[in-house]
XYZ file of C-alpha atoms in Angstrom:
518
model
C -40.479 -240.574 -82.859
C -42.274 -240.234 -86.252
C -39.352 -238.147 -87.605
C -36.648 -240.981 -86.267
C -38.681 -243.493 -87.763
C -38.530 -241.686 -91.167
C -34.942 -241.580 -90.998
C -34.401 -244.968 -90.213
C -36.417 -246.182 -93.204
C -34.432 -243.933 -95.362
C -31.145 -245.389 -94.287
C -32.545 -248.911 -94.600
C -33.578 -247.821 -98.224
C -30.563 -246.322 -99.436
C -27.857 -248.246 -97.452
C -29.017 -251.732 -97.728
C -29.848 -254.290 -100.142
C -33.551 -253.824 -99.056
C -33.609 -250.498 -101.215
C -31.854 -252.431 -104.243
C -34.819 -254.981 -104.423
C -37.518 -252.066 -103.916
C -35.894 -250.192 -106.443
C -35.649 -252.916 -108.961
C -39.265 -253.756 -108.445
C -39.969 -250.374 -109.482
C -42.289 -249.848 -106.213
C -40.348 -246.877 -104.757
C -40.641 -243.225 -106.003
C -38.673 -240.146 -105.170
C -40.008 -237.748 -102.839
C -39.785 -234.364 -104.312
C -40.931 -232.749 -101.452
C -37.822 -233.938 -99.523
C -35.172 -231.601 -100.470
C -32.445 -233.829 -98.534
C -33.418 -236.865 -100.711
C -33.313 -235.033 -103.827
C -29.865 -233.518 -102.867
C -28.852 -237.060 -102.061
C -29.804 -238.263 -105.579
C -28.198 -235.303 -107.262
C -24.746 -235.794 -105.342
C -24.554 -239.551 -106.185
C -25.312 -239.060 -109.956
C -23.719 -235.520 -110.887
C -21.215 -234.512 -108.094
C -18.538 -237.170 -108.282
C -18.205 -240.726 -109.701
C -20.093 -243.109 -107.504
C -18.211 -245.347 -105.031
C -20.763 -247.753 -104.467
C -22.995 -249.179 -107.482
C -25.606 -250.289 -105.115
C -25.952 -247.106 -103.666
C -26.742 -245.576 -107.180
C -29.040 -248.260 -107.867
C -31.033 -247.599 -104.817
C -31.722 -244.247 -106.098
C -31.462 -244.631 -109.951
C -34.556 -246.896 -110.591
C -37.370 -244.517 -110.213
C -41.241 -245.115 -110.584
C -44.048 -242.450 -110.214
C -46.537 -243.239 -107.570
C -49.117 -241.022 -106.094
C -50.347 -237.595 -107.449
C -47.085 -235.917 -107.525
C -46.038 -237.395 -110.896
C -48.717 -239.205 -112.448
C -49.450 -239.926 -116.107
C -49.803 -236.193 -117.025
C -46.797 -234.880 -114.957
C -45.176 -231.991 -115.942
C -42.884 -229.354 -114.101
C -45.420 -226.546 -114.891
C -46.755 -224.992 -111.743
C -50.715 -223.998 -111.851
C -50.381 -222.457 -108.287
C -47.981 -219.764 -109.610
C -50.394 -219.182 -112.443
C -53.104 -218.167 -110.100
C -50.950 -215.760 -108.319
C -50.567 -213.789 -111.503
C -52.404 -210.778 -112.930
C -55.189 -210.889 -115.430
C -52.983 -209.569 -117.902
C -50.434 -212.433 -117.764
C -53.141 -214.759 -117.890
C -54.491 -213.352 -121.224
C -50.780 -213.465 -122.546
C -51.103 -217.178 -121.865
C -47.540 -217.839 -120.621
C -46.642 -220.892 -118.979
C -45.440 -220.591 -115.748
C -43.218 -223.054 -114.201
C -41.728 -223.625 -110.889
C -38.059 -223.670 -110.033
C -36.207 -226.943 -111.222
C -35.545 -227.750 -107.689
C -39.406 -227.541 -106.904
C -40.398 -230.230 -109.608
C -41.144 -233.745 -109.197
C -37.834 -236.080 -109.591
C -39.595 -238.938 -110.741
C -40.664 -240.525 -114.113
C -44.028 -240.859 -115.791
C -44.575 -244.616 -116.362
C -44.098 -245.711 -119.867
C -47.288 -247.802 -119.920
C -50.629 -246.744 -119.630
C -53.698 -249.648 -119.918
C -53.519 -250.841 -123.152
C -50.439 -248.830 -124.286
C -47.971 -250.451 -126.912
C -44.546 -248.908 -127.688
C -44.134 -247.613 -131.199
C -41.148 -250.292 -131.738
C -43.686 -253.022 -131.091
C -46.409 -251.915 -133.313
C -44.020 -250.608 -136.245
C -43.293 -254.132 -137.369
C -46.932 -255.148 -137.658
C -48.503 -255.227 -141.296
C -51.417 -253.139 -140.125
C -49.137 -250.335 -139.030
C -47.322 -250.498 -142.252
C -50.559 -250.016 -144.107
C -51.649 -246.991 -142.613
C -49.787 -244.205 -140.984
C -53.058 -242.494 -139.638
C -53.916 -244.791 -136.568
C -52.683 -244.867 -132.996
C -52.806 -247.195 -130.388
C -55.837 -246.740 -127.921
C -55.156 -245.916 -124.676
C -57.606 -245.458 -121.648
C -56.188 -242.239 -120.831
C -57.608 -240.612 -123.897
C -60.714 -239.428 -124.654
C -62.645 -239.597 -128.036
C -66.007 -238.263 -126.657
C -64.961 -234.416 -126.587
C -64.167 -234.025 -130.495
C -65.980 -237.165 -131.904
C -68.709 -235.284 -133.190
C -66.245 -233.074 -135.120
C -64.416 -235.914 -136.989
C -60.891 -234.973 -135.571
C -61.004 -238.527 -133.772
C -62.905 -241.539 -133.993
C -62.790 -244.861 -132.198
C -62.259 -248.047 -134.329
C -61.896 -251.207 -132.393
C -58.245 -250.680 -130.661
C -57.401 -247.858 -132.441
C -58.163 -244.397 -132.697
C -58.064 -242.894 -136.215
C -57.550 -239.195 -137.140
C -59.629 -238.454 -140.524
C -59.453 -234.845 -140.040
C -62.237 -232.460 -139.597
C -63.704 -229.729 -137.331
C -66.788 -228.068 -137.442
C -66.207 -225.963 -140.714
C -64.819 -228.993 -142.467
C -66.581 -232.271 -141.230
C -65.654 -233.738 -144.454
C -61.786 -233.907 -143.241
C -58.914 -232.006 -143.749
C -57.795 -233.001 -147.307
C -61.188 -231.814 -148.854
C -60.867 -228.504 -146.772
C -57.208 -228.071 -147.973
C -58.358 -228.798 -151.790
C -60.848 -225.911 -151.020
C -58.121 -223.639 -150.030
C -56.126 -224.625 -153.106
C -58.629 -222.846 -155.194
C -57.308 -219.434 -154.179
C -53.978 -220.316 -152.657
C -50.944 -221.569 -154.484
C -50.470 -224.604 -152.204
C -48.787 -226.887 -154.613
C -46.220 -224.717 -156.489
C -43.470 -225.075 -153.896
C -43.604 -221.236 -152.913
C -45.461 -222.251 -149.630
C -44.029 -224.648 -147.190
C -44.827 -224.019 -143.492
C -48.471 -223.335 -142.062
C -49.846 -222.485 -138.642
C -53.153 -223.547 -137.630
C -54.428 -221.041 -134.760
C -57.528 -222.900 -134.339
C -60.672 -221.274 -133.327
C -61.756 -218.445 -130.984
C -60.499 -215.454 -132.592
C -59.817 -212.409 -130.232
C -60.439 -208.975 -131.842
C -59.922 -206.391 -128.782
C -57.305 -203.898 -129.800
C -55.907 -205.962 -132.674
C -53.520 -207.641 -130.266
C -54.509 -211.204 -131.737
C -53.849 -209.964 -135.226
C -50.463 -208.374 -134.610
C -49.038 -211.494 -133.330
C -50.124 -213.271 -136.277
C -48.895 -210.477 -138.530
C -45.401 -210.848 -136.807
C -45.671 -214.867 -137.237
C -46.297 -214.445 -141.026
C -43.836 -214.277 -143.932
C -44.418 -211.209 -146.239
C -46.544 -212.272 -148.876
C -48.130 -215.083 -146.773
C -51.588 -216.042 -146.124
C -54.113 -215.712 -143.432
C -57.151 -218.028 -143.377
C -59.533 -217.971 -140.984
C -62.409 -220.405 -140.950
C -65.564 -220.375 -138.440
C -66.453 -217.630 -135.889
C -66.691 -214.731 -136.351
C -66.616 -214.898 -139.988
C -70.202 -214.099 -141.219
C -71.211 -216.130 -137.960
C -74.712 -215.532 -136.598
C -74.683 -213.092 -133.733
C -71.104 -211.996 -134.350
C -71.422 -209.082 -136.814
C -69.804 -206.808 -134.447
C -66.615 -209.302 -134.041
C -66.682 -209.907 -137.807
C -66.685 -206.288 -138.540
C -63.648 -205.408 -136.237
C -61.556 -208.389 -137.618
C -62.217 -206.954 -141.145
C -60.967 -203.433 -140.068
C -57.844 -204.818 -138.156
C -57.115 -206.456 -141.266
C -57.584 -203.084 -143.372
C -55.359 -201.204 -140.814
C -52.383 -203.806 -141.518
C -53.078 -203.462 -145.426
C -53.914 -207.182 -145.704
C -55.332 -208.030 -149.369
C -58.768 -209.567 -149.096
C -58.527 -212.882 -151.388
C -61.847 -214.316 -150.702
C -64.829 -214.789 -148.272
C -66.418 -217.994 -149.090
C -69.319 -218.744 -146.527
C -67.431 -218.906 -143.033
C -64.038 -219.143 -144.621
C -62.042 -215.790 -145.237
C -58.580 -215.794 -146.714
C -56.122 -212.441 -146.691
C -52.882 -212.007 -148.023
C -49.876 -209.997 -146.116
C -48.382 -207.137 -148.023
C -44.687 -208.386 -149.650
C -43.365 -205.035 -148.471
C -43.275 -202.153 -146.315
C -44.787 -199.676 -148.694
C -47.936 -199.798 -147.176
C -47.390 -198.659 -143.567
C -50.688 -198.659 -140.616
C -52.402 -195.433 -140.951
C -54.052 -193.764 -138.138
C -56.957 -196.205 -136.881
C -58.929 -197.059 -134.307
C -56.965 -199.725 -132.705
C -54.030 -197.707 -132.250
C -51.612 -200.029 -134.219
C -48.362 -198.116 -135.191
C -45.022 -199.516 -136.409
C -42.802 -200.920 -133.843
C -39.696 -199.190 -133.064
C -36.331 -199.811 -135.114
C -34.701 -201.193 -131.836
C -37.636 -203.779 -131.570
C -36.335 -207.478 -132.644
C -39.488 -209.527 -133.919
C -37.485 -212.537 -133.066
C -37.519 -212.100 -129.633
C -40.377 -214.040 -128.425
C -39.409 -216.102 -125.095
C -41.548 -214.372 -122.131
C -42.264 -210.989 -123.991
C -45.426 -209.409 -123.996
C -47.965 -209.112 -127.023
C -47.178 -205.828 -128.475
C -49.530 -203.245 -129.961
C -47.364 -202.661 -133.111
C -46.629 -204.127 -136.341
C -43.168 -205.604 -136.423
C -40.668 -204.612 -139.205
C -39.182 -207.787 -140.738
C -35.646 -207.446 -141.799
C -35.069 -207.781 -145.616
C -38.825 -208.283 -146.074
C -38.804 -208.240 -149.825
C -35.904 -210.564 -150.047
C -37.921 -213.336 -147.629
C -41.257 -212.754 -149.066
C -43.425 -215.554 -150.467
C -42.171 -215.828 -153.953
C -39.072 -214.386 -153.724
C -37.317 -217.052 -151.343
C -36.200 -220.208 -153.096
C -38.855 -222.666 -153.639
C -39.036 -226.155 -151.840
C -36.994 -228.296 -151.859
C -34.172 -225.793 -153.075
C -34.414 -223.878 -150.104
C -33.672 -226.317 -147.583
C -29.702 -225.913 -148.579
C -29.935 -222.692 -150.001
C -28.826 -219.707 -147.843
C -31.534 -217.171 -147.084
C -31.183 -213.542 -147.236
C -31.477 -213.667 -143.484
C -28.162 -215.902 -143.114
C -26.438 -212.725 -144.375
C -27.033 -211.008 -141.279
C -25.359 -213.473 -139.030
C -21.342 -212.876 -138.955
C -19.717 -214.968 -142.033
C -23.387 -216.235 -142.191
C -23.034 -217.932 -145.334
C -19.849 -219.703 -144.767
C -21.344 -221.136 -141.346
C -24.503 -222.116 -142.911
C -22.663 -224.095 -145.640
C -20.186 -225.710 -142.993
C -22.890 -226.635 -140.426
C -24.729 -228.129 -143.749
C -21.929 -230.137 -144.438
C -21.235 -231.398 -140.814
C -24.763 -232.408 -140.171
C -24.970 -234.480 -143.693
C -21.714 -236.200 -142.408
C -22.896 -237.064 -138.853
C -26.642 -238.088 -139.837
C -24.597 -240.537 -142.375
C -22.591 -241.757 -139.545
C -25.312 -242.232 -137.077
C -27.251 -244.551 -139.864
C -24.085 -246.578 -141.196
C -21.797 -246.959 -137.866
C -24.294 -246.469 -135.214
C -27.180 -248.469 -136.502
C -30.002 -245.782 -135.779
C -32.957 -246.847 -137.475
C -33.435 -243.669 -139.155
C -35.524 -243.791 -142.407
C -37.347 -247.086 -140.960
C -41.240 -246.863 -139.649
C -39.653 -247.322 -135.987
C -38.804 -243.426 -136.046
C -41.440 -240.965 -136.958
C -41.403 -237.895 -134.670
C -38.173 -236.424 -133.937
C -36.914 -233.523 -131.829
C -33.532 -231.705 -132.201
C -32.943 -229.804 -128.625
C -30.243 -227.638 -129.727
C -31.049 -227.119 -133.555
C -28.814 -223.904 -134.119
C -29.756 -223.785 -138.042
C -31.579 -226.686 -138.539
C -28.841 -228.832 -139.880
C -29.545 -232.010 -138.339
C -33.274 -231.786 -139.899
C -32.149 -231.061 -143.166
C -29.782 -234.088 -143.145
C -32.804 -236.111 -142.436
C -35.143 -234.441 -145.430
C -35.130 -237.816 -147.769
C -36.317 -239.844 -144.694
C -39.901 -240.214 -143.942
C -39.691 -238.281 -140.232
C -40.782 -234.813 -139.336
C -38.229 -232.867 -136.871
C -39.311 -230.305 -134.076
C -36.411 -227.837 -134.029
C -35.948 -226.342 -130.684
C -33.808 -223.247 -130.464
C -32.909 -222.611 -126.815
C -34.118 -219.092 -125.882
C -30.974 -217.988 -124.248
C -28.990 -218.578 -127.555
C -28.616 -216.893 -130.681
C -32.333 -216.447 -132.246
C -31.807 -218.598 -135.532
C -35.555 -219.828 -135.776
C -35.854 -217.519 -138.558
C -33.367 -219.158 -140.673
C -34.899 -222.527 -139.739
C -38.258 -221.251 -141.217
C -36.471 -220.171 -144.223
C -34.970 -223.420 -145.026
C -38.927 -224.724 -144.888
C -38.258 -226.496 -141.772
C -40.491 -226.000 -138.193
C -39.278 -224.942 -134.871
C -39.895 -223.303 -131.598
C -38.104 -221.445 -128.866
C -37.701 -223.232 -125.242
C -35.691 -222.553 -122.233
C -34.619 -226.148 -121.337
C -34.675 -225.405 -117.720
C -38.364 -225.386 -117.951
C -40.661 -227.808 -119.043
C -41.563 -228.575 -122.731
C -45.162 -228.073 -123.608
C -46.266 -231.395 -125.191
C -47.946 -234.319 -124.124
C -46.215 -237.432 -122.343
C -44.521 -239.994 -124.474
C -44.651 -237.998 -127.983
C -41.257 -238.209 -129.734
C -39.633 -241.568 -130.959
C -36.012 -239.883 -131.023
C -34.482 -236.937 -129.175
C -31.215 -235.629 -130.415
C -29.053 -233.144 -128.568
C -25.538 -231.651 -129.322
C -23.793 -229.927 -126.412
C -26.208 -230.795 -123.739
C -24.309 -229.131 -121.008
C -24.761 -225.872 -122.781
C -28.549 -226.116 -122.593
C -28.367 -225.581 -118.871
C -25.765 -222.734 -118.612
C -26.630 -218.950 -118.571
C -24.847 -217.695 -121.783
C -23.482 -214.563 -119.978
C -22.514 -215.753 -116.676
C -21.747 -219.441 -117.482
C -23.163 -220.525 -114.637
C -25.431 -223.662 -114.352
C -29.115 -222.566 -114.069
C -30.526 -226.160 -113.561
C -29.103 -229.448 -113.672
C -28.568 -232.501 -115.800
C -30.820 -234.777 -113.981
C -34.002 -232.396 -114.268
C -33.392 -231.845 -117.895
C -32.950 -235.873 -118.527
C -36.066 -236.555 -116.651
C -37.852 -234.085 -118.782
C -36.385 -235.950 -121.761
C -37.725 -239.265 -120.373
C -41.183 -237.786 -119.953
C -41.344 -236.659 -123.617
C -39.544 -239.809 -125.159
C -41.789 -242.852 -126.194
C -41.215 -246.214 -124.568
C -38.372 -247.754 -126.493
C -37.680 -244.512 -127.933
C -34.023 -243.439 -128.895
C -32.101 -240.396 -127.265
C -28.941 -239.278 -129.081
C -26.333 -237.228 -126.923
C -23.014 -236.173 -127.751
C -21.026 -233.948 -125.688
C -17.262 -233.738 -124.396
C -16.222 -237.138 -122.472
C -16.618 -235.685 -118.857
C -20.312 -234.771 -119.615
C -21.046 -237.871 -121.270
C -19.667 -239.667 -118.226
C -22.464 -237.955 -116.099
C -25.050 -238.686 -118.934
C -24.452 -242.230 -118.784
C -24.873 -242.453 -115.053
C -28.413 -240.591 -115.114
C -29.501 -242.660 -118.002
C -29.145 -245.860 -116.238
C -30.553 -244.168 -113.443
C -33.564 -243.537 -115.217
C -34.200 -246.990 -116.701
C -32.505 -246.438 -119.925
C -29.811 -248.568 -121.574
C -26.917 -247.115 -122.865
C -24.121 -247.465 -125.190
C -21.160 -245.152 -125.659
C -19.570 -244.429 -128.989
C -16.775 -242.323 -130.323
C -17.725 -239.806 -132.606
C -17.447 -239.512 -136.331
C -13.698 -239.981 -137.750
C -13.753 -236.464 -139.091
C -14.840 -234.876 -136.059
C -12.260 -232.682 -134.109
C -14.242 -231.838 -131.034
C -13.217 -234.803 -129.089
C -16.851 -235.696 -128.477
C -18.373 -238.972 -127.468
C -22.032 -240.127 -128.498
C -24.683 -241.542 -126.388
C -27.187 -243.886 -127.736
C -29.853 -244.675 -125.415
C -33.155 -246.518 -125.502
C -36.025 -245.914 -122.886
C -37.225 -249.300 -121.309
C -40.759 -250.476 -121.839
C -41.846 -250.745 -118.185
C -44.922 -250.305 -115.948
C -45.787 -249.825 -112.330
C -46.910 -252.965 -110.383
C -50.703 -253.411 -110.728
C -51.070 -252.343 -107.094
C -49.498 -248.879 -107.747
C -51.679 -248.144 -110.809
């Protein structure tokens, strides 16, 4: 009887006006645990044009209620983590469930006291200070307040910089590092903050840092175990690993140590207590998605050409092809064409499509399909920072992005992106359909609904999504966008474009669940 009652309720919600009114009020949630419901949603939104707008609306306006998809909802699956070996947990891989196992629902755009970036960007106070963020009851200042990372002032959290080793703030700490490292000369552009808690067992941590660090780059460690009480053994091991990898010791200043990585391969790891050797010639140091940490030193291609001091200085390096570009087929021509293409497209976005790039409304930007970083390079004059995401199953071009002085990461977009909800002001993606396909078989590995729900999770309220693809794909994008509470406008691509693409400019609406659903 319970089963038939549930079926009756389901049909009332989906096929009658009752479903419309509940959807419109935001009181319904999609039951991810019901595969029939999920299949119905995907069928209506993706398989064919909807024949009945009312049916589309009844599955379209989603809210997250209950435990399945709350404020911190992600598609990561901690239950699968618990089934892994200790070795995998040591590696720290993020294990996620299959897309069809994830919650098909939306994280509410508003918590208690939350205000959108668009609303606060227009205030005088926001223009005067870029180091403030609106308070949210979900955040907590107690954990790190004593270290000076984050403090609460009235309605705001402020981020003065700090930590156990530099309580006077990040600026003073960086000024101190500038006495030993050429920070201001244009040779250094990207930096990696590894945090505290150095692991010295078998040198695994250090060789992974070595893989990431540019030849001639600098490694700074502040805090344990550097000259730390009761950690003499760990400090000695850390120094031994550095010597095994032929790092030059620059300075030990109190609890801070600075090393410099060799610029070339003249000094190879000798026999050492950690068993570190050079990686095989067949090893590709750019392969880093679900690869185990290796107990060998990577051989970087064109080491001396890409070393600190050899590569062009900032900002010239942004537009100048690096030596690693030459490893690509027709690399220099592809690089220069891609740079021109994105300069033209971004200019079109600003002048013809009215994107608020270059204004206080947009600060945090993501390019989901970055390739060589041309989109980010075209924004270099704007007061933004861009996270360049290179899909893990596409050509591994992240090294070229870093050679340009930009930042980025690999990611498989059929999985959750490891970031806090409501992070980015603008998300840009070209050829969104390619992010879901296997490059070898050409088959879809996940679906557009899951991907756009994940985009919604990381997009700020009243933030903007820019999606460009073929017209048939854009038609489906529009359908899903409306279903997840985005307002949508479709534009023609720039006149110089030859691909016949269309462009969606979507805005994530500002909404919250009813008070009795919070």
